[in-house]
PDB file of C-alpha atoms in Angstrom:
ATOM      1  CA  UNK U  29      19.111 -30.730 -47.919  1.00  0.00           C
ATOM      2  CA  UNK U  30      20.759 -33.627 -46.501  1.00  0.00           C
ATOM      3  CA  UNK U  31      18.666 -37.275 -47.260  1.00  0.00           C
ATOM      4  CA  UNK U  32      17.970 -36.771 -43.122  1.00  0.00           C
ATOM      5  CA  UNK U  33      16.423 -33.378 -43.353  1.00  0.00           C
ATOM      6  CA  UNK U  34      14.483 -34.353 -46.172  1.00  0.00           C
ATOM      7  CA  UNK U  35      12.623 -37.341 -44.345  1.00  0.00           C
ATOM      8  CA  UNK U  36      12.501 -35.202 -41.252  1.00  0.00           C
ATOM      9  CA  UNK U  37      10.489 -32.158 -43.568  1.00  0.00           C
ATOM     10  CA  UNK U  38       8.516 -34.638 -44.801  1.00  0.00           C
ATOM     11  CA  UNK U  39       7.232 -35.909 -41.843  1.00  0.00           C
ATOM     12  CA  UNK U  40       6.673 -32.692 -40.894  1.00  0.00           C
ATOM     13  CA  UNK U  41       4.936 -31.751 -43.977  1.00  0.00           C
ATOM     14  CA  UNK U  42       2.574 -35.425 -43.236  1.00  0.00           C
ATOM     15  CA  UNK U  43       1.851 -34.343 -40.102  1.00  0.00           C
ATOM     16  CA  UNK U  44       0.609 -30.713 -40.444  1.00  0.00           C
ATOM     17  CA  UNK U  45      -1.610 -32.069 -43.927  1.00  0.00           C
ATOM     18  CA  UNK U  46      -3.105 -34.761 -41.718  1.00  0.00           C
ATOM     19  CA  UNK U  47      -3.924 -32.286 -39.251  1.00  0.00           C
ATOM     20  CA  UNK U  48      -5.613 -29.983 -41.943  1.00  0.00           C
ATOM     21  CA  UNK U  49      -7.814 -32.653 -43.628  1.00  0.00           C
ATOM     22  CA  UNK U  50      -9.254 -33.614 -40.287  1.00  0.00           C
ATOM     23  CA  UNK U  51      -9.891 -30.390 -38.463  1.00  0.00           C
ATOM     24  CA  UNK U  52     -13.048 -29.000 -38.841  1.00  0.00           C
ATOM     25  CA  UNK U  53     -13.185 -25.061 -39.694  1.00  0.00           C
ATOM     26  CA  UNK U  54     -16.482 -23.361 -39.201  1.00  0.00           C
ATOM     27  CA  UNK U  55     -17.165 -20.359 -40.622  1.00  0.00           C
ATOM     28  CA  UNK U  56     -20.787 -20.105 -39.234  1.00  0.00           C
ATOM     29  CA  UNK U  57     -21.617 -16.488 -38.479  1.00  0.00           C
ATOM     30  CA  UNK U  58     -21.974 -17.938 -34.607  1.00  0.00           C
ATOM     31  CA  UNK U  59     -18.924 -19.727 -34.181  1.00  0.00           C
ATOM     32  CA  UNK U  60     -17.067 -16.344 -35.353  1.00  0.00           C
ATOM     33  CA  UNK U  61     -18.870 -14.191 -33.329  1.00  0.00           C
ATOM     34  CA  UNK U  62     -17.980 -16.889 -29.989  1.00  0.00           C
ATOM     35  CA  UNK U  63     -14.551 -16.027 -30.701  1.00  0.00           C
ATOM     36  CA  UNK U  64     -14.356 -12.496 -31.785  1.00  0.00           C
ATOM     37  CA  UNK U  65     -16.168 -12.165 -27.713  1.00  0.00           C
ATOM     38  CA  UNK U  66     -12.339 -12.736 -26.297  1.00  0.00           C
ATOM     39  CA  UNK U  67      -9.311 -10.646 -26.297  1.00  0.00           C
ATOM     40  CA  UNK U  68      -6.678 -11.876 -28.659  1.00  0.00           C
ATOM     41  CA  UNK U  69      -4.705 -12.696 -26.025  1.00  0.00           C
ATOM     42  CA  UNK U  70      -7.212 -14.564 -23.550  1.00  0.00           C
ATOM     43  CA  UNK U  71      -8.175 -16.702 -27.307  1.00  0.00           C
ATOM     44  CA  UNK U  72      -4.418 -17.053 -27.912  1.00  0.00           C
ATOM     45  CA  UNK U  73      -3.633 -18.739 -24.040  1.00  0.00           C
ATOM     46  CA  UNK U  74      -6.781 -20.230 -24.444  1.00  0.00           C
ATOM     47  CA  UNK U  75      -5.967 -22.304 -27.693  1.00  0.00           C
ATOM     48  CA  UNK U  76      -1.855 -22.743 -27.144  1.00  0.00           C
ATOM     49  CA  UNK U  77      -1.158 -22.200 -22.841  1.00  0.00           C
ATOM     50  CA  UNK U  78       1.285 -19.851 -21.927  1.00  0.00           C
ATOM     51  CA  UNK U  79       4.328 -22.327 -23.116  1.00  0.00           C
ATOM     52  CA  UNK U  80       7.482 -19.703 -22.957  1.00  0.00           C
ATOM     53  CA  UNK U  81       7.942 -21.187 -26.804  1.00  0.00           C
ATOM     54  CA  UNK U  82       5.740 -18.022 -27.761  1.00  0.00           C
ATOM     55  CA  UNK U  83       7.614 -15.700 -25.994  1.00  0.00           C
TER      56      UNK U  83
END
């Protein structure tokens, strides 16, 4: 990788980390059973739009 790429992965990489350390997961028997209630695909627009990104 190019010096360029290399900051640009990084930042990347500090980006999705911060993301995961400060996003709360529940795995409460409720919270599961909320979301297993939708289709996949009404929870998938729900969470991420219709963006044409996802095909």
């Amino acid at each position: 990788l190019s010096h360029e790429m290399t900051i640009r992965v990084k930042a990347a990489y500090d980006l999705l980390a911060e993301y995961c350390m400060n996003h709360t997961f529940s795995f409460r028997v409720e919270d599961l059973a909320k979301d297993l209630e939708q289709s996949p695909a009404d929870y998938w627009t729900e969470r991420f739009g219709d963006d044409p990104i996802w095909g």
